[in-house]
Coordinates of C-alpha atoms and ligand atoms in Angstrom, one line a residue:
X192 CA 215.2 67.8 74.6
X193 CA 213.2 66.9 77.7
X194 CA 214.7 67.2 81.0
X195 CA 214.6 64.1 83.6
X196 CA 212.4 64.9 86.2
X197 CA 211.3 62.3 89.5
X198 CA 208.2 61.6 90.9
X199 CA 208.4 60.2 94.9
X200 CA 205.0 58.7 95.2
X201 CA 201.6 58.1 93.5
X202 CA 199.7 61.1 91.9
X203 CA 196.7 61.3 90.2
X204 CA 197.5 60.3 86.8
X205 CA 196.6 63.4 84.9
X206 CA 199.8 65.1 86.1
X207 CA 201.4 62.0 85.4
X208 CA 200.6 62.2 81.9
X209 CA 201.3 65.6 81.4
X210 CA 204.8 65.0 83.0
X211 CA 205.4 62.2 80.1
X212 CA 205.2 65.0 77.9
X213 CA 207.3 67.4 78.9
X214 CA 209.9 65.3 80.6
X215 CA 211.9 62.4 81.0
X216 CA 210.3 60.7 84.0
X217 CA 211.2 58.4 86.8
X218 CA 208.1 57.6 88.5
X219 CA 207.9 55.9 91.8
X220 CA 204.3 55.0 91.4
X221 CA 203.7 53.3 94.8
X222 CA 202.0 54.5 98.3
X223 CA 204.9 53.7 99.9
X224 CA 207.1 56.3 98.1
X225 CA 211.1 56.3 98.6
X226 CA 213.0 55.8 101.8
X227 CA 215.5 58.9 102.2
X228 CA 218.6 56.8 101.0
X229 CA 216.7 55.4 98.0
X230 CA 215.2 59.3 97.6
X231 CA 218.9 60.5 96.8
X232 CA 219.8 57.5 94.9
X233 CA 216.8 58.3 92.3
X234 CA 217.0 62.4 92.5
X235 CA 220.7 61.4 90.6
X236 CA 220.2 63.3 87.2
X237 CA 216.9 64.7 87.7
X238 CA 216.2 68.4 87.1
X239 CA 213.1 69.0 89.2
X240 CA 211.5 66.7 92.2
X241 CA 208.1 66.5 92.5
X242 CA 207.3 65.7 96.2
X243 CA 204.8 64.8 99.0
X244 CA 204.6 66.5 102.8
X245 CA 206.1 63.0 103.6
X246 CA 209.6 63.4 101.9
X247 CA 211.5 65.2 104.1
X248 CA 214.2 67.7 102.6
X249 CA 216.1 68.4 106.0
X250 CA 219.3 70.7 105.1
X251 CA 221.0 67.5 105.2
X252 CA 219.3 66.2 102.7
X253 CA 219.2 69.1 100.3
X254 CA 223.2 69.0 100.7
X255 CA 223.5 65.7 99.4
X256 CA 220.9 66.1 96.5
X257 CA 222.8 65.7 93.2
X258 CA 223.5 69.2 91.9
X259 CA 221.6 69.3 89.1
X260 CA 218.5 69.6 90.7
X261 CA 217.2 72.5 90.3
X262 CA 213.7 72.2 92.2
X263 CA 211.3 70.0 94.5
X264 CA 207.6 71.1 93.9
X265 CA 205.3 69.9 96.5
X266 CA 201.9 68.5 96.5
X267 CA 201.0 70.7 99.0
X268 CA 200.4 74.2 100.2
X269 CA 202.7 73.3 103.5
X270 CA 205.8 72.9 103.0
X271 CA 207.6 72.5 106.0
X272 CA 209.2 68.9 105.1
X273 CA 211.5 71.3 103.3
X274 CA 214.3 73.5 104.5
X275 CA 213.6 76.3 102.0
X276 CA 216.3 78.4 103.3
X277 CA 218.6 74.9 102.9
X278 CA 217.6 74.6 99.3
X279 CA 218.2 78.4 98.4
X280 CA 221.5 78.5 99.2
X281 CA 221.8 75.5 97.3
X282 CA 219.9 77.3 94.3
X283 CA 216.8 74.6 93.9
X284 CA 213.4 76.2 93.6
X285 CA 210.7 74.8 96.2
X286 CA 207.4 75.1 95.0
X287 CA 203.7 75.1 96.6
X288 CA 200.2 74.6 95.8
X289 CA 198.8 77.7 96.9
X290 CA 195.0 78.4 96.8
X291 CA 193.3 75.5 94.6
X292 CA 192.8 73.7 98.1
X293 CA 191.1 76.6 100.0
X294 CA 187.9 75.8 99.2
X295 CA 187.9 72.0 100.2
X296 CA 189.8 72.5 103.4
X297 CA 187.9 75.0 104.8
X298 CA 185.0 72.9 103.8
X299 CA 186.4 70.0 106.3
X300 CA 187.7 72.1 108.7
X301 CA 184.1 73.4 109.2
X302 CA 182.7 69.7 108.8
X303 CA 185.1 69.0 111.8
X304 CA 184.4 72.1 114.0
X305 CA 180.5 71.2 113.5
X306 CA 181.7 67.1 114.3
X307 CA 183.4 67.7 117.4
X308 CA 180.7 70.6 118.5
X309 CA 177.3 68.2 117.5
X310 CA 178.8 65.2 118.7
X311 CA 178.4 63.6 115.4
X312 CA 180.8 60.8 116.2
X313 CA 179.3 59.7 119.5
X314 CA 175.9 60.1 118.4
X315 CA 177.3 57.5 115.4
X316 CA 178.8 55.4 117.5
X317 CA 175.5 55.4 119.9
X318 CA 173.2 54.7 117.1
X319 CA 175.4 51.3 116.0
X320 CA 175.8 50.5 119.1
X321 CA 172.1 49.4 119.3
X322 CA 172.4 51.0 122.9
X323 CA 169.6 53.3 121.6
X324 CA 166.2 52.3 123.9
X325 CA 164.1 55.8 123.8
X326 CA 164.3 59.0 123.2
X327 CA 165.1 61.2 126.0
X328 CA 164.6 65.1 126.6
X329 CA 168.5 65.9 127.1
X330 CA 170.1 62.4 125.3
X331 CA 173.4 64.2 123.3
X332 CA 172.6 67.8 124.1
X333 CA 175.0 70.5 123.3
X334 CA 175.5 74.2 122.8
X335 CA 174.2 75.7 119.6
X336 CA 176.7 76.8 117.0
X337 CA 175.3 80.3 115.3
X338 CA 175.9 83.5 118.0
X339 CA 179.1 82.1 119.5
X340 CA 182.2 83.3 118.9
X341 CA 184.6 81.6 116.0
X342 CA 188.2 82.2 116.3
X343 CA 191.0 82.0 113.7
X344 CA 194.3 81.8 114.2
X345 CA 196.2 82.5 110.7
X346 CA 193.6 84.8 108.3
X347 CA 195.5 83.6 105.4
X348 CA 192.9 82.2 102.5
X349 CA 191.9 78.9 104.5
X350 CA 191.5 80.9 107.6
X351 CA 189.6 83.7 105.7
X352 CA 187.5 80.5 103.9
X353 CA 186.4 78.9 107.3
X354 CA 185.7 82.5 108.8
X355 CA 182.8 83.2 105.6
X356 CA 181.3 79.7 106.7
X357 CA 181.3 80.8 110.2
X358 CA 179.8 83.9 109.2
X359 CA 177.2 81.4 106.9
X360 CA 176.2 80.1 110.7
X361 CA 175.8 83.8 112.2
X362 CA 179.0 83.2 114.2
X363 CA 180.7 86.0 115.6
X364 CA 184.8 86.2 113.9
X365 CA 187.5 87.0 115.9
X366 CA 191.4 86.2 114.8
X367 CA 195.1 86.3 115.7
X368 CA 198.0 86.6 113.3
X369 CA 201.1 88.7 113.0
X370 CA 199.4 91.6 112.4
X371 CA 196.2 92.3 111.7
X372 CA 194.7 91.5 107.5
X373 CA 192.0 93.7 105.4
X374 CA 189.7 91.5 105.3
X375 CA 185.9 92.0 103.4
X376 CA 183.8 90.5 106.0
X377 CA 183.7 91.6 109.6
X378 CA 186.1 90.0 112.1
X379 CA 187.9 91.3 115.0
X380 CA 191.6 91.5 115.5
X381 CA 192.7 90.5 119.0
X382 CA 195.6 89.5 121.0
X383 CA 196.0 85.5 121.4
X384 CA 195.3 85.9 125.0
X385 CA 192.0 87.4 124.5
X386 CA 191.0 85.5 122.0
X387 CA 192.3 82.0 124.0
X388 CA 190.0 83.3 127.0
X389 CA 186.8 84.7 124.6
X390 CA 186.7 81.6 121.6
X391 CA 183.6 79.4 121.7
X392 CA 186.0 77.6 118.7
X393 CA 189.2 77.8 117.6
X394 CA 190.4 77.0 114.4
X395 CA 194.1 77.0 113.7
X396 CA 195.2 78.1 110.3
X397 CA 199.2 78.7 110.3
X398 CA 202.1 77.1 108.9
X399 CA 204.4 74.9 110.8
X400 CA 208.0 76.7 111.6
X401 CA 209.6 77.5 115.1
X402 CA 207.0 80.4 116.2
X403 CA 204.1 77.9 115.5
X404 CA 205.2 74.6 116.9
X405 CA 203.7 73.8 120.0
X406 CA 201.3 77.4 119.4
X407 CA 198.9 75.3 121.3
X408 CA 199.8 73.6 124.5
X409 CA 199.2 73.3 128.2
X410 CA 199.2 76.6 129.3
X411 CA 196.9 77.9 126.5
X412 CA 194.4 74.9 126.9
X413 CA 194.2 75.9 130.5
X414 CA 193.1 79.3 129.6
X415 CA 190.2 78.6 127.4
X416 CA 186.8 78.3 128.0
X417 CA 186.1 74.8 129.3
X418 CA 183.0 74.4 126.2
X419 CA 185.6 75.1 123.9
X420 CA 186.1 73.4 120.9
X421 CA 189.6 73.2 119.2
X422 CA 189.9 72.4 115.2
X423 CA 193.2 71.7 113.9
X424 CA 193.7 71.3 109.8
X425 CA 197.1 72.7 109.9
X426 CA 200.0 71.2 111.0
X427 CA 200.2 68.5 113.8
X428 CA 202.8 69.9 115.6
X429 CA 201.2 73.5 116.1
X430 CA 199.8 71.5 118.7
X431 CA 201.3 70.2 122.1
X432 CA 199.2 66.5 121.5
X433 CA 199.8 65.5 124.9
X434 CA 198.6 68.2 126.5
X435 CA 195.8 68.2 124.5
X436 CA 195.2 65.1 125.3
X437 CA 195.6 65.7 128.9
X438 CA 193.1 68.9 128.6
X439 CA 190.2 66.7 126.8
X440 CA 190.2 63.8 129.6
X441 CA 190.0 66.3 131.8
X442 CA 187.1 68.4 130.6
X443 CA 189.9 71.6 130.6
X444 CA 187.8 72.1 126.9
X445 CA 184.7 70.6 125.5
X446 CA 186.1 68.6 122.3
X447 CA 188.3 68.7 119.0
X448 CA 188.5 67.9 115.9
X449 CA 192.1 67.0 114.4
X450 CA 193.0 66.1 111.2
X451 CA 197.0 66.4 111.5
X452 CA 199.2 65.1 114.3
X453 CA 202.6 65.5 115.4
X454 CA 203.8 62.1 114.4
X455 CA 201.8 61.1 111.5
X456 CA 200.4 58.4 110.8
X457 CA 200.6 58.0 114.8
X458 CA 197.7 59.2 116.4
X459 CA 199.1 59.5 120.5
X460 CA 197.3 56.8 121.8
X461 CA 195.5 59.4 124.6
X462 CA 194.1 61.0 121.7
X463 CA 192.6 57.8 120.7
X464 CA 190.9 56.9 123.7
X465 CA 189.3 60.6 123.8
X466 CA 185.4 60.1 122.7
X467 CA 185.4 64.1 122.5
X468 CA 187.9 64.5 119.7
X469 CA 186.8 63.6 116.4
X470 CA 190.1 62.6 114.5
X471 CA 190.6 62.1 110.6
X472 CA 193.5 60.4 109.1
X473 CA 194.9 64.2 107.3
X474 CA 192.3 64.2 104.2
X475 CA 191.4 67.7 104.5
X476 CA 192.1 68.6 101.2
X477 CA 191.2 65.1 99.8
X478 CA 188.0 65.9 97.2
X479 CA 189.1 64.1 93.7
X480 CA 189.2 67.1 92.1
X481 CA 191.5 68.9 94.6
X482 CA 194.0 66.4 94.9
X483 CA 193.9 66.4 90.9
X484 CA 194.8 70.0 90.7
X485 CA 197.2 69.8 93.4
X486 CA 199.0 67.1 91.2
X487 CA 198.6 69.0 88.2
X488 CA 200.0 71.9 89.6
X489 CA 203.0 70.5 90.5
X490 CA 203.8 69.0 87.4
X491 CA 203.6 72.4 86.1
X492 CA 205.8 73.7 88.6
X493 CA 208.2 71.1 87.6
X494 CA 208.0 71.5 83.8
X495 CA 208.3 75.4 84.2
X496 CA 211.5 74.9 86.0
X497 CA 213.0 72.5 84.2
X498 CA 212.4 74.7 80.9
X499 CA 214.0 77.5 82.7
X500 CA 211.3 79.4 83.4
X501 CA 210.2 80.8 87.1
X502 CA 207.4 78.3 87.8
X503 CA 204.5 80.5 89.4
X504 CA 204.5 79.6 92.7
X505 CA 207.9 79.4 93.6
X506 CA 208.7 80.1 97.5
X507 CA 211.9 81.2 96.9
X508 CA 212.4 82.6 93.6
X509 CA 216.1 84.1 94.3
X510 CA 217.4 80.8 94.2
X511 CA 217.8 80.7 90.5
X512 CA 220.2 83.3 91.2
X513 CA 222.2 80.3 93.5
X514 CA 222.0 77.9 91.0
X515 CA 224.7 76.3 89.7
X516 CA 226.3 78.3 86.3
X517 CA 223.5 80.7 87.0
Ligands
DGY891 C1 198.7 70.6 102.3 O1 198.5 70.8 101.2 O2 199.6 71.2 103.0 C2 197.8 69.6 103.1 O3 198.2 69.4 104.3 C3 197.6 68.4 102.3 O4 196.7 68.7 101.3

């Protein structure tokens, strides 16, 4: 017998497919997705969720979710558009996508870093802009990238992933994270005030909860170095957007490059109007054959669950203890 299972939004259609096998599926196969009453209207019946970082499972949510769902399996390594603790209580499984998007993240996150330090997107802009009359000795000059020092805050995999390209570019590694990580390649562990006053470039690597939002803000853009460069592939909210803002019209840092933002799909409008921050609409992880796998993964998430089995990235797998009947 196969188990009813919902899809919120459009995936790539492999997991789609793979889904039709193994379950009985509602699939919501727009870009828009579904509104948060229309959300619990569909979840009615379903066994598993499969999800998108822009359905939000607040514990209010998760309480009125029909109780036979027994898990919501995001498209994405974050997860912090679901109360997890909410959800174990409840007994539904929330699952991840851990690791298959290291790789193409770090690969952006480093595309962005060298963006925002080369002035890639003013030199663009210049070159359209048939502004371009001769070639001057100092037109677009920077600071080099290899020597200077590249700091990570969060060494999990993507932080460990930008770190090897850094080390690709003879950068120097320092990092910050709740303790320090064995790690294969040399980098320094230091305290965030040192590394906030040292860092050439700053790469931010955490997950969004209550000790992360905001991580970034006034006071720690005022202590950097003013030919700093900030990256942010994380979370939007990690960082304080109007401060940052504030600190790039101000020359208080060099440039960033930002791919997430507090409000998505807002940018803050002072953000817009900063030519030294090179901003991408949250595609990080966007290569086809990443977002496949992130699909796919889910759907397997989903199918393991609703077969009874522990999928293999659950977040929290004592909720199957919580579970209704369990
Ligand atoms: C994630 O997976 O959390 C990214 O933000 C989207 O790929």
């Amino acid at each position: 017998m196969k188990h009813p299972v919902l899809v919120t939004k459009r995936i790539y259609p492999e997991a789609i497919d793979f889904l039709r096998q193994h379950a009985e599926l509602d699939y919501e196969g727009t870009d828009e997705g579904l509104a948060p009453t229309a959300l619990l209207e569909r979840a009615r019946g379903k066994r598993a969720i499969v999800s998108q970082l822009t359905d939000r499972f607040s514990a209010d949510v998760i309480a009125q979710l029909d109780p036979c769902v027994r898990a919501i399996c995001n498209v994405a390594v974050g997860y912090d558009n679901i109360d997890v603790s909410a959800a174990t209580k409840k007994g539904i499984l929330v699952t991840n996508t851990p690791g298959i998007l290291t790789g193409t993240t770090a690969d952006f996150a480093f595309a962005l870093l060298m963006a925002a330090s080369r002035r890639i997107a003013e030199a663009h802009e210049f070159a359209h802009s048939g502004k371009w009359t001769r070639w001057t000795i100092d037109l677009l000059v920077v600071q080099d990238i290899p020597h200077r020092t590249l700091c990570i805050i969060g060494m999990g995999r993507i932080g460990q992933a930008v770190a090897r390209r850094g080390l690709g570019f003879s950068m120097c590694i320092v990092y910050t994270d709740s303790q320090p990580v064995e790690l294969d390649f040399p980098a320094e562990f230091v305290s965030k005030e040192t590394l906030l006053r040292e860092s050439d470039f700053i790469s931010l690597h955490v997950s969004l909860n209550d000790s992360t939002r905001h991580y970034i803000g006034e006071a720690e853009l005022k202590s950097m170095k003013k030919t700093a460069i900030l990256v942010n592939t994380a979370r939007g909210p990690v960082v304080d957007e109007a401060a940052l803002a504030h600190a790039l019209r101000n020359n208080w840092i060099a440039g960033a490059g930002l791919d997430v933002f507090e409000q998505e799909p807002r940018i803050h409008p002072e953000l817009l109007a900063c030519r030294n921050a090179v901003l991408a609409p949250h595609i990080a992880s966007a290569s086809v054959a990443t977002r496949t796998r992130m699909s796919m993964m889910a759907a397997e998430n989903a199918v393991e669950a609703i077969e009874g089995r522990q999928p293999p990235n659950a977040l929290n797998p004592e909720a199957a203890a919580a579970a209704p009947g369990a």
